[in-house]
Coordinates of C-alpha atoms in Angstrom, one line a residue:
M1 CA -12.7 -31.4 10.3
S2 CA -13.7 -28.5 10.9
A3 CA -15.5 -26.3 8.1
A4 CA -11.9 -24.2 7.6
E5 CA -10.2 -27.0 7.6
A6 CA -11.9 -28.4 4.8
A7 CA -11.2 -25.7 3.0
D8 CA -8.1 -25.1 2.9
A9 CA -7.5 -28.9 2.6
A10 CA -9.6 -28.0 -0.8
A11 CA -7.3 -24.8 -2.3
P12 CA -6.7 -25.4 -5.5
T13 CA -3.3 -25.7 -6.6
P14 CA -1.2 -22.7 -7.9
E15 CA -0.5 -24.0 -11.9
D16 CA -1.2 -20.4 -13.6
P17 CA 2.4 -18.5 -14.7
H18 CA 0.9 -15.3 -12.8
E19 CA 0.5 -18.4 -9.3
R20 CA 3.6 -18.7 -9.6
A21 CA 5.4 -15.5 -9.2
L22 CA 3.5 -14.4 -7.2
L23 CA 5.2 -17.2 -5.0
E24 CA 8.4 -16.8 -5.7
A25 CA 7.9 -12.8 -4.7
V26 CA 5.5 -13.6 -0.7
A27 CA 6.2 -17.4 -0.4
P28 CA 9.8 -18.2 -1.6
A29 CA 10.1 -22.1 -1.0
T30 CA 14.0 -21.6 -2.1
W31 CA 14.1 -19.0 0.9
R32 CA 16.8 -19.1 4.3
A33 CA 16.7 -17.8 6.6
P34 CA 19.1 -15.7 8.0
T35 CA 21.4 -16.9 11.6
P36 CA 19.3 -14.8 13.4
R37 CA 21.2 -12.3 15.7
D38 CA 21.1 -12.0 19.8
R39 CA 18.9 -9.4 19.9
Y40 CA 17.0 -7.4 18.0
N41 CA 15.6 -3.7 18.2
L42 CA 12.2 -5.3 16.3
V43 CA 10.4 -8.6 16.1
V44 CA 7.5 -7.8 14.0
I45 CA 4.5 -11.3 14.0
G46 CA 3.1 -11.5 10.6
G47 CA 3.6 -9.7 6.9
G48 CA 0.1 -8.3 6.5
P49 CA 0.5 -4.4 5.9
A50 CA 0.9 -3.4 9.7
G51 CA 3.7 -6.0 9.5
L52 CA 4.8 -4.6 7.4
V53 CA 5.3 -1.3 7.6
A54 CA 6.4 -1.4 11.4
A55 CA 9.3 -3.7 10.3
A56 CA 10.1 -1.9 7.3
G57 CA 9.5 1.8 9.0
A58 CA 12.1 0.5 12.1
A59 CA 14.9 -1.3 9.2
G60 CA 15.0 2.2 7.9
L61 CA 14.9 4.4 11.0
G62 CA 18.6 1.6 11.6
A63 CA 16.6 -1.0 13.8
T64 CA 17.8 -4.0 14.1
V65 CA 14.7 -6.4 12.7
A66 CA 12.7 -8.9 11.8
L67 CA 9.8 -9.9 10.5
I68 CA 8.3 -13.6 10.6
E69 CA 5.4 -14.6 8.4
R70 CA 3.3 -18.0 8.1
R71 CA 2.7 -17.9 5.5
R72 CA 2.7 -15.7 2.7
L73 CA 3.9 -11.4 3.3
G74 CA 2.0 -8.5 1.8
G75 CA -1.5 -10.9 4.4
D76 CA -5.1 -10.7 3.1
C77 CA -4.7 -7.0 0.8
L78 CA -2.4 -8.3 -1.8
N79 CA -3.4 -12.5 -1.5
Y80 CA -7.2 -11.6 -1.2
G81 CA -8.6 -8.9 -0.2
C82 CA -8.4 -5.3 -1.4
V83 CA -5.5 -6.5 -4.7
P84 CA -7.5 -8.9 -7.0
S85 CA -10.8 -7.5 -4.8
K86 CA -10.5 -4.0 -6.2
A87 CA -9.0 -5.8 -9.8
L88 CA -12.6 -8.3 -10.0
L89 CA -14.5 -4.7 -9.3
Y90 CA -13.3 -2.8 -12.0
S91 CA -13.2 -5.1 -14.5
A92 CA -17.4 -6.1 -14.4
H93 CA -17.8 -2.4 -14.4
V94 CA -16.5 -2.3 -17.5
A95 CA -18.1 -4.8 -18.7
H96 CA -21.0 -3.0 -17.1
A97 CA -20.5 -0.1 -18.9
G98 CA -20.3 -1.7 -22.6
G99 CA -22.1 -4.5 -22.5
S100 CA -26.3 -5.1 -23.1
G101 CA -28.3 -8.0 -22.2
E102 CA -30.5 -9.0 -19.4
S103 CA -29.8 -11.1 -16.6
T104 CA -31.6 -14.3 -15.1
Q105 CA -32.5 -16.1 -12.4
E106 CA -32.9 -19.9 -11.1
P107 CA -35.7 -20.2 -9.5
E108 CA -35.6 -21.6 -5.7
T109 CA -38.1 -24.3 -4.3
R110 CA -40.2 -23.4 -0.7
G111 CA -41.0 -26.0 2.1
T112 CA -40.7 -29.2 0.4
S113 CA -42.1 -28.9 -2.8
T114 CA -40.2 -29.6 -5.8
D115 CA -42.3 -27.2 -7.4
R116 CA -40.2 -23.6 -8.7
S117 CA -41.0 -19.9 -8.5
T118 CA -40.8 -18.0 -11.6
R119 CA -39.0 -14.5 -11.3
A120 CA -39.3 -12.2 -13.8
T121 CA -35.5 -11.5 -15.5
A122 CA -34.3 -7.5 -14.3
P123 CA -32.3 -6.2 -17.6
A124 CA -28.6 -5.2 -16.2
R125 CA -26.5 -3.9 -19.1
G126 CA -24.4 -6.9 -19.8
A127 CA -24.4 -10.1 -19.8
P128 CA -21.0 -11.5 -20.4
S129 CA -19.6 -15.3 -21.6
A130 CA -18.1 -17.8 -19.0
S131 CA -14.7 -16.5 -21.0
A132 CA -15.3 -12.8 -19.9
L133 CA -15.6 -13.8 -16.2
A134 CA -12.6 -16.2 -16.4
A135 CA -11.0 -13.5 -17.9
A136 CA -11.7 -10.9 -15.6
L137 CA -10.2 -14.1 -13.2
H138 CA -7.2 -13.7 -14.9
R139 CA -6.4 -10.5 -14.6
A140 CA -6.6 -10.0 -11.1
R141 CA -4.2 -12.6 -10.6
R142 CA -2.0 -11.1 -13.4
L143 CA -2.5 -7.2 -11.8
R144 CA -1.6 -9.1 -8.1
A145 CA 1.5 -11.3 -9.0
Q146 CA 2.3 -7.3 -11.0
L147 CA 2.3 -5.6 -7.5
A148 CA 3.7 -8.1 -5.1
P149 CA 7.1 -7.2 -5.1
H150 CA 6.4 -4.1 -3.0
D151 CA 5.6 -6.6 -0.4
S152 CA 8.0 -9.6 -1.7
A153 CA 10.6 -11.2 0.8
A154 CA 14.0 -9.7 -1.2
R155 CA 13.0 -6.1 -0.5
L156 CA 12.5 -6.2 3.0
A157 CA 15.6 -7.9 3.1
E158 CA 17.6 -5.2 0.7
L159 CA 16.2 -3.0 3.8
G160 CA 18.1 -4.5 6.1
V161 CA 15.1 -6.9 7.8
D162 CA 15.8 -10.1 8.7
V163 CA 13.1 -12.2 7.4
F164 CA 11.9 -15.9 9.1
F165 CA 9.0 -18.1 7.1
G166 CA 7.1 -19.8 9.8
A167 CA 4.4 -20.5 12.8
A168 CA 6.0 -17.9 15.1
R169 CA 5.6 -18.2 19.3
F170 CA 5.8 -16.8 22.3
V171 CA 8.5 -18.6 24.5
D172 CA 8.8 -16.7 27.6
A173 CA 8.1 -12.4 27.4
A174 CA 11.4 -11.3 25.8
T175 CA 11.1 -14.1 22.7
V176 CA 10.0 -16.0 19.8
E177 CA 10.8 -19.1 18.4
V178 CA 10.2 -20.3 14.3
G179 CA 11.6 -23.1 13.2
G180 CA 13.9 -23.7 16.3
A181 CA 15.3 -20.7 15.6
R182 CA 15.0 -18.6 19.0
L183 CA 14.6 -14.6 18.5
A184 CA 14.8 -12.8 21.8
F185 CA 13.4 -9.1 21.4
A186 CA 13.3 -5.7 23.2
R187 CA 10.3 -4.5 22.0
A188 CA 8.1 -7.4 20.1
M189 CA 4.8 -6.8 17.3
I190 CA 1.6 -9.3 16.3
A191 CA 0.8 -8.4 13.3
T192 CA -1.6 -11.6 12.7
G193 CA -4.4 -10.4 11.0
S194 CA -7.9 -11.8 10.9
A195 CA -8.5 -15.0 8.3
P196 CA -12.9 -15.4 6.8
A197 CA -15.1 -16.3 10.1
I198 CA -16.7 -19.1 9.2
P199 CA -20.7 -21.0 10.6
A200 CA -21.0 -23.6 12.3
L201 CA -23.7 -24.9 9.2
P202 CA -24.9 -28.1 9.4
G203 CA -23.5 -29.8 6.6
L204 CA -21.3 -26.7 5.4
A205 CA -17.7 -28.3 5.8
D206 CA -19.3 -31.2 4.0
V207 CA -20.6 -30.0 0.1
G208 CA -17.7 -27.3 0.0
F209 CA -17.6 -23.4 -0.1
L210 CA -15.5 -20.4 -1.3
T211 CA -13.8 -17.6 1.5
T212 CA -12.2 -14.5 -0.1
E213 CA -8.9 -17.2 0.1
R214 CA -10.1 -19.2 -2.9
V215 CA -12.7 -17.0 -4.8
F216 CA -9.8 -15.5 -6.9
E217 CA -8.8 -18.9 -7.7
L218 CA -12.2 -20.3 -9.5
T219 CA -10.9 -21.2 -12.7
A220 CA -14.0 -22.3 -14.4
P221 CA -16.1 -19.4 -13.2
P222 CA -19.7 -20.4 -11.9
R223 CA -23.1 -19.9 -13.4
R224 CA -24.5 -19.5 -10.2
L225 CA -23.1 -18.6 -7.0
T226 CA -24.6 -17.9 -4.1
V227 CA -23.4 -15.5 -1.3
L228 CA -24.1 -15.9 2.6
G229 CA -23.6 -12.3 3.6
G230 CA -24.6 -8.6 3.6
G231 CA -21.7 -6.9 4.6
A232 CA -19.0 -5.1 2.4
V233 CA -17.1 -7.7 0.8
G234 CA -20.9 -10.5 0.1
C235 CA -22.1 -7.0 -1.4
E236 CA -19.2 -6.4 -3.4
L237 CA -18.7 -9.9 -4.7
A238 CA -22.6 -10.5 -5.8
Q239 CA -22.2 -7.4 -7.6
A240 CA -19.4 -7.8 -9.4
F241 CA -20.2 -11.2 -10.7
A242 CA -23.1 -10.6 -11.5
R243 CA -22.2 -7.3 -13.9
L244 CA -19.6 -11.2 -15.3
G245 CA -22.6 -12.7 -16.1
C246 CA -23.4 -14.7 -12.9
E247 CA -26.5 -15.7 -11.9
V248 CA -26.5 -14.1 -8.4
T249 CA -28.4 -14.1 -4.7
L250 CA -26.9 -12.9 -1.8
I251 CA -28.2 -14.0 1.3
T252 CA -28.3 -11.8 4.8
R253 CA -29.0 -12.5 8.7
G254 CA -28.8 -8.6 8.7
A255 CA -32.6 -6.5 7.5
R256 CA -30.2 -4.7 5.8
L257 CA -27.4 -5.1 3.4
L258 CA -23.9 -2.8 5.1
P259 CA -25.7 -2.9 9.0
R260 CA -22.8 -0.8 9.9
E261 CA -23.1 2.0 7.0
A262 CA -26.4 5.1 6.7
A263 CA -29.6 3.6 6.4
G264 CA -30.2 5.9 3.6
A265 CA -26.6 4.1 1.8
S266 CA -28.2 0.7 2.8
E267 CA -31.3 1.6 0.6
V268 CA -30.0 2.9 -2.5
L269 CA -27.1 0.5 -2.8
G270 CA -29.7 -2.8 -1.8
A271 CA -32.1 -1.5 -4.8
R272 CA -29.5 -1.3 -7.4
L273 CA -27.9 -5.4 -6.5
T274 CA -31.3 -5.1 -7.6
A275 CA -32.1 -3.8 -10.8
E276 CA -28.8 -5.4 -12.0
G277 CA -30.2 -9.0 -10.7
V278 CA -29.4 -10.0 -7.4
R279 CA -31.3 -12.0 -5.5
C280 CA -31.4 -10.4 -1.9
R281 CA -33.0 -12.5 1.0
L282 CA -32.5 -10.0 3.9
G283 CA -33.4 -10.5 7.3
A284 CA -32.8 -14.8 6.4
Q285 CA -31.8 -17.3 8.8
A286 CA -29.4 -20.2 6.3
L287 CA -30.3 -23.5 8.6
R288 CA -28.4 -26.4 6.3
V289 CA -26.0 -26.9 3.0
E290 CA -26.9 -30.6 1.2
R291 CA -26.7 -32.0 -1.7
S292 CA -29.7 -32.4 -3.7
G293 CA -30.9 -33.9 -7.3
A294 CA -29.8 -30.6 -8.5
G295 CA -26.2 -30.4 -7.2
K296 CA -26.3 -28.2 -4.8
A297 CA -28.3 -26.5 -2.4
L298 CA -28.3 -23.8 0.9
W299 CA -31.3 -24.2 2.9
Y300 CA -32.3 -21.2 4.3
R301 CA -35.7 -19.6 6.7
W302 CA -36.8 -16.2 5.5
R303 CA -40.7 -14.3 6.4
D304 CA -41.4 -18.0 8.9
E305 CA -41.2 -20.2 4.9
D306 CA -38.3 -22.8 4.8
Y307 CA -36.7 -22.3 1.2
A308 CA -34.0 -24.4 -0.7
Q309 CA -31.5 -22.0 -3.3
D310 CA -29.1 -23.9 -5.4
F311 CA -26.5 -22.7 -5.8
D312 CA -22.5 -24.1 -7.9
E313 CA -20.8 -22.1 -5.2
L314 CA -21.1 -20.8 -2.0
L315 CA -18.9 -18.1 -1.2
V316 CA -19.8 -17.3 2.6
A317 CA -18.8 -13.6 4.0
T318 CA -19.4 -13.4 7.0
G319 CA -17.4 -11.4 8.7
R320 CA -13.5 -12.5 9.5
R321 CA -12.0 -13.2 13.3
P322 CA -8.4 -13.3 14.4
V323 CA -5.5 -15.6 14.5
I324 CA -4.1 -16.0 17.7
D325 CA -4.0 -19.8 17.7
G326 CA -0.9 -21.2 17.9
L327 CA 0.8 -18.3 19.3
G328 CA 2.0 -18.8 22.1
L329 CA -0.4 -15.7 24.4
D330 CA 0.3 -17.0 27.7
A331 CA 3.7 -18.1 28.0
A332 CA 4.6 -14.1 27.1
G333 CA 1.9 -12.7 29.5
V334 CA -0.3 -11.3 26.5
D335 CA -3.6 -10.9 26.9
A336 CA -6.6 -12.0 24.2
D337 CA -10.2 -13.1 24.1
E338 CA -12.6 -13.8 20.7
R339 CA -12.0 -10.2 19.4
G340 CA -8.4 -10.2 19.5
V341 CA -5.4 -9.3 21.3
R342 CA -6.6 -6.5 23.7
I343 CA -4.1 -2.8 23.4
D344 CA -4.7 0.3 25.2
A345 CA -4.8 3.7 23.7
R346 CA -0.7 3.3 23.1
L347 CA -0.8 -0.2 20.9
R348 CA 0.1 -1.6 23.6
T349 CA -0.9 -5.1 25.5
S350 CA -0.6 -6.4 28.9
N351 CA 3.3 -7.4 28.4
R352 CA 4.6 -3.7 27.8
R353 CA 7.7 -5.1 26.2
V354 CA 5.1 -6.0 22.7
F355 CA 2.5 -4.0 20.9
A356 CA -0.3 -5.3 18.4
I357 CA -2.2 -3.9 15.1
G358 CA -4.1 -5.0 12.7
D359 CA -6.5 -6.8 12.3
V360 CA -5.5 -9.2 14.9
T361 CA -6.3 -5.9 17.3
G362 CA -10.0 -6.5 16.2
R363 CA -10.3 -2.3 15.7
A364 CA -11.1 -0.8 12.5
G365 CA -10.5 -3.6 9.9
F366 CA -9.0 -1.8 6.7
T367 CA -5.9 -1.6 5.1
H368 CA -4.7 1.9 6.5
A369 CA -6.2 1.6 9.2
A370 CA -3.5 -1.5 10.1
D371 CA -1.0 1.1 7.8
A372 CA -1.6 4.2 10.6
M373 CA -2.1 2.0 13.4
A374 CA 1.6 0.3 12.3
R375 CA 2.8 3.7 12.2
L376 CA 1.7 5.2 16.0
A377 CA 2.7 1.9 16.9
L378 CA 6.5 2.7 16.1
R379 CA 6.6 5.8 17.8
N380 CA 5.4 4.4 20.9
A381 CA 7.7 1.2 20.6
L382 CA 11.1 2.5 19.8
F383 CA 10.3 5.9 20.6
F384 CA 9.1 6.1 24.0
G385 CA 6.1 7.5 22.2
R386 CA 3.1 8.9 24.5
E387 CA 0.0 8.7 21.1
R388 CA -3.7 6.9 21.3
H389 CA -5.0 5.5 18.9
D390 CA -8.3 6.1 19.6
R391 CA -7.7 9.4 18.0
L392 CA -7.3 8.6 15.1
I393 CA -9.5 9.6 12.4
I394 CA -9.9 6.5 10.3
P395 CA -12.3 6.4 6.8
R396 CA -13.9 3.6 5.1
C397 CA -15.3 2.5 2.3
T398 CA -17.1 0.1 0.7
Y399 CA -16.3 -0.6 -3.0
T400 CA -19.7 -1.5 -5.4
D401 CA -21.0 0.8 -7.6
P402 CA -22.0 3.1 -6.1
E403 CA -19.6 3.2 -3.9
I404 CA -20.1 3.8 -0.2
A405 CA -17.6 6.1 2.2
Q406 CA -18.0 6.7 5.7
V407 CA -15.6 9.2 8.0
G408 CA -16.5 9.8 12.1
R409 CA -19.7 8.2 13.0
T410 CA -23.2 7.5 11.8
A411 CA -26.2 8.9 12.6
E412 CA -26.9 5.9 14.4
E413 CA -24.2 5.9 16.2
L414 CA -24.6 9.4 17.5
R415 CA -28.0 8.8 18.4
G416 CA -27.0 6.1 19.9
E417 CA -24.3 7.9 22.7
G418 CA -28.0 10.7 23.4
L419 CA -25.9 13.6 20.8
A420 CA -27.4 16.0 20.1
F421 CA -26.8 17.1 16.3
T422 CA -27.6 17.7 13.1
T423 CA -28.1 17.3 10.0
L424 CA -27.0 17.8 6.1
T425 CA -27.9 16.1 3.1
V426 CA -27.2 16.3 -0.7
P427 CA -28.8 14.7 -3.3
L428 CA -26.1 13.6 -5.9
A429 CA -29.2 15.1 -8.5
S430 CA -27.6 18.7 -8.0
V431 CA -24.1 18.0 -8.5
D432 CA -23.5 18.2 -12.1
R433 CA -20.1 15.1 -12.3
A434 CA -23.0 12.9 -11.2
V435 CA -26.1 14.1 -13.5
L436 CA -24.0 14.0 -16.6
E437 CA -22.5 10.5 -15.5
D438 CA -25.7 9.0 -14.6
D439 CA -25.0 8.5 -11.3
A440 CA -27.2 10.4 -9.5
A441 CA -29.2 8.2 -7.5
G442 CA -26.6 8.6 -4.0
F443 CA -26.1 11.7 -1.4
A444 CA -23.7 12.8 1.2
E445 CA -24.5 13.8 4.6
A446 CA -22.9 15.5 7.1
H447 CA -23.7 15.5 11.1
V448 CA -22.3 18.7 12.5
D449 CA -22.6 20.0 16.2
R450 CA -24.0 23.0 16.9
R451 CA -20.2 24.6 17.1
G452 CA -20.0 23.3 13.6
R453 CA -18.5 21.1 14.9
L454 CA -18.0 17.8 11.2
L455 CA -19.0 14.8 13.6
G456 CA -19.4 12.0 10.6
V457 CA -19.9 12.1 6.9
T458 CA -21.5 9.2 4.5
V459 CA -21.0 9.9 1.1
V460 CA -22.7 7.0 -1.5
A461 CA -21.1 8.6 -5.0
R462 CA -19.4 6.3 -7.7
R463 CA -16.0 7.9 -6.4
A464 CA -17.2 8.3 -2.4
G465 CA -14.0 6.5 -1.5
E466 CA -12.2 9.8 -3.2
V467 CA -13.9 12.3 -2.1
I468 CA -15.1 11.4 1.5
G469 CA -10.8 11.9 1.5
A470 CA -11.3 15.7 1.9
A471 CA -14.0 15.1 5.1
A472 CA -11.7 12.6 7.1
L473 CA -8.9 15.7 6.2
A474 CA -11.7 18.4 7.6
M475 CA -11.6 16.1 10.7
T476 CA -8.9 15.4 11.6
H477 CA -7.4 19.1 11.9
G478 CA -10.7 19.6 13.2
L479 CA -11.6 22.1 10.6
R480 CA -16.0 23.5 11.0
A481 CA -18.9 22.5 7.4
G482 CA -17.7 26.1 7.0
A483 CA -14.3 25.6 5.8
L484 CA -16.2 23.1 3.4
S485 CA -17.9 25.9 1.8
S486 CA -14.9 28.0 1.8
T487 CA -12.2 25.6 -0.2
V488 CA -12.5 25.4 -4.5
V489 CA -12.9 22.5 -5.7
P490 CA -12.4 21.6 -9.5
Y491 CA -15.3 22.0 -11.3
P492 CA -16.9 19.3 -12.2
T493 CA -15.9 16.8 -10.0
E494 CA -18.2 14.6 -7.3
T495 CA -16.1 16.4 -4.1
E496 CA -18.3 19.5 -5.3
V497 CA -21.1 17.4 -2.9
L498 CA -19.1 18.3 -0.1
R499 CA -18.5 22.0 -0.6
K500 CA -22.5 21.8 -1.3
L501 CA -22.8 20.2 2.4
G502 CA -21.1 23.4 4.3
D503 CA -23.5 25.8 1.7
A504 CA -26.3 24.3 3.3
Y505 CA -24.6 24.5 6.7
A506 CA -24.8 28.4 6.7
R507 CA -28.2 28.6 5.1
Q508 CA -29.2 27.0 8.1
R509 CA -27.2 29.6 9.5
L510 CA -29.4 32.0 8.4
T511 CA -32.3 31.8 11.0
P512 CA -35.7 34.3 10.5
G513 CA -33.7 36.5 12.9
V514 CA -30.2 37.1 11.0
R515 CA -32.2 37.4 7.9
R516 CA -34.3 41.1 9.3
W517 CA -31.4 41.9 11.0
F518 CA -29.2 41.6 7.3
T519 CA -32.8 43.4 5.2
R520 CA -31.9 46.4 8.0
M521 CA -28.8 46.8 7.5
F522 CA -28.8 46.6 3.8
A523 CA -31.7 49.3 3.8
W524 CA -29.7 52.2 5.8
R525 CA -27.0 51.0 3.1
R526 CA -28.5 52.4 0.2
R527 CA -29.4 55.1 2.2

């Protein structure tokens, strides 16, 4: 049995009323498949954000549409990702802001010795009880169920979409089979999303572990949580569980957290997590997982020494893989590899009848990116459009505290492309709202070319995800850095940091030569 199969087999059976309400909406046991039509304008495979937008959009335009979902409608976003995680992060923020106390960490075993090294406790605002964490997880499940009707089978049927549950498989270039029924199509879209990528780590399947698909089903919160992976998911959940009273250790092979983001952003977040009691082991290599006298342990190599980290639960957050198994892509003439379904700039696959959208393409793995790709693919598939997805400006945000948001390219990416640019930086300590709310550790930076065009913007702040939207708007419409300075924003808000970036651009244009010219002009005007 593989590690992934072991995780699925160990998944708890939903018992609370919110889980039942969720499943009644997105995977109703009593659902009856409709009688297939002779031929559909569009067949969508996968009922996550991309598939839902495509199916509902096409049906709204009057097309005949079928949607096939293997597990739960809503995909990763509703069931295991954005919705429950952001609910948990909010509960953690409230607990952190309102409590007081200290967090302690379990010492680790070095080498083969049974001696325990000591570690100073890290002060934190709040160390809530186990009941507080249980309540936060329960709240996340309740809110997930509350939002589920929007993605439900009943709503899709009301919109005119034929909904089929089961595993889809192409039988030829223009036909999909599900549950013994064959659906012929003029166009199809593959939107099967992605799933957690499980590392080939000895002992992992035998000892057991959590992924995002299981962590929100916890009913007994762990005292000691080890997080394997330093990307967005690992960092978000490490901070949340630490703020809710767990002893958290984060282990990642990367030299820094969030390796895709600006180096300065990683430094700010690393300092914050450490201050809140999360023990971060950067540049560490996971070796094996095993049961021990103390329970369960993850062995890892760090700085040329082997250590054992005891844990009650291990959360694996080491990336994601496209879901393409069992789709019969060869029968449809659709090319794919380990990165996902291959697409061209217009989101077409090697079969011109079939498009692919969302995480299954291996491109920007965000709900908002999937939404944008679905809208673009609809125009290209149903109306012979020629729009290109590689021209989309797609921001991203990691919802830690502080949040880390990015649009465009980072300095590292620009240097890798050999592009000339100038970086403008504004510390958050110069933004009044940030100072008033003790949120002054972050910063904003913009990279501009010699003509002032924005190439990339990074914001590290409590509300960075909100601020980056304005920067994305500016880049989408080709505005230059000067437009940030001339835009009036409410005071006091953290969005003011963008105006200050525009001011910084204006100041750099005021060269000594330009200043001397102004000085002579003002002298003449005094006459």
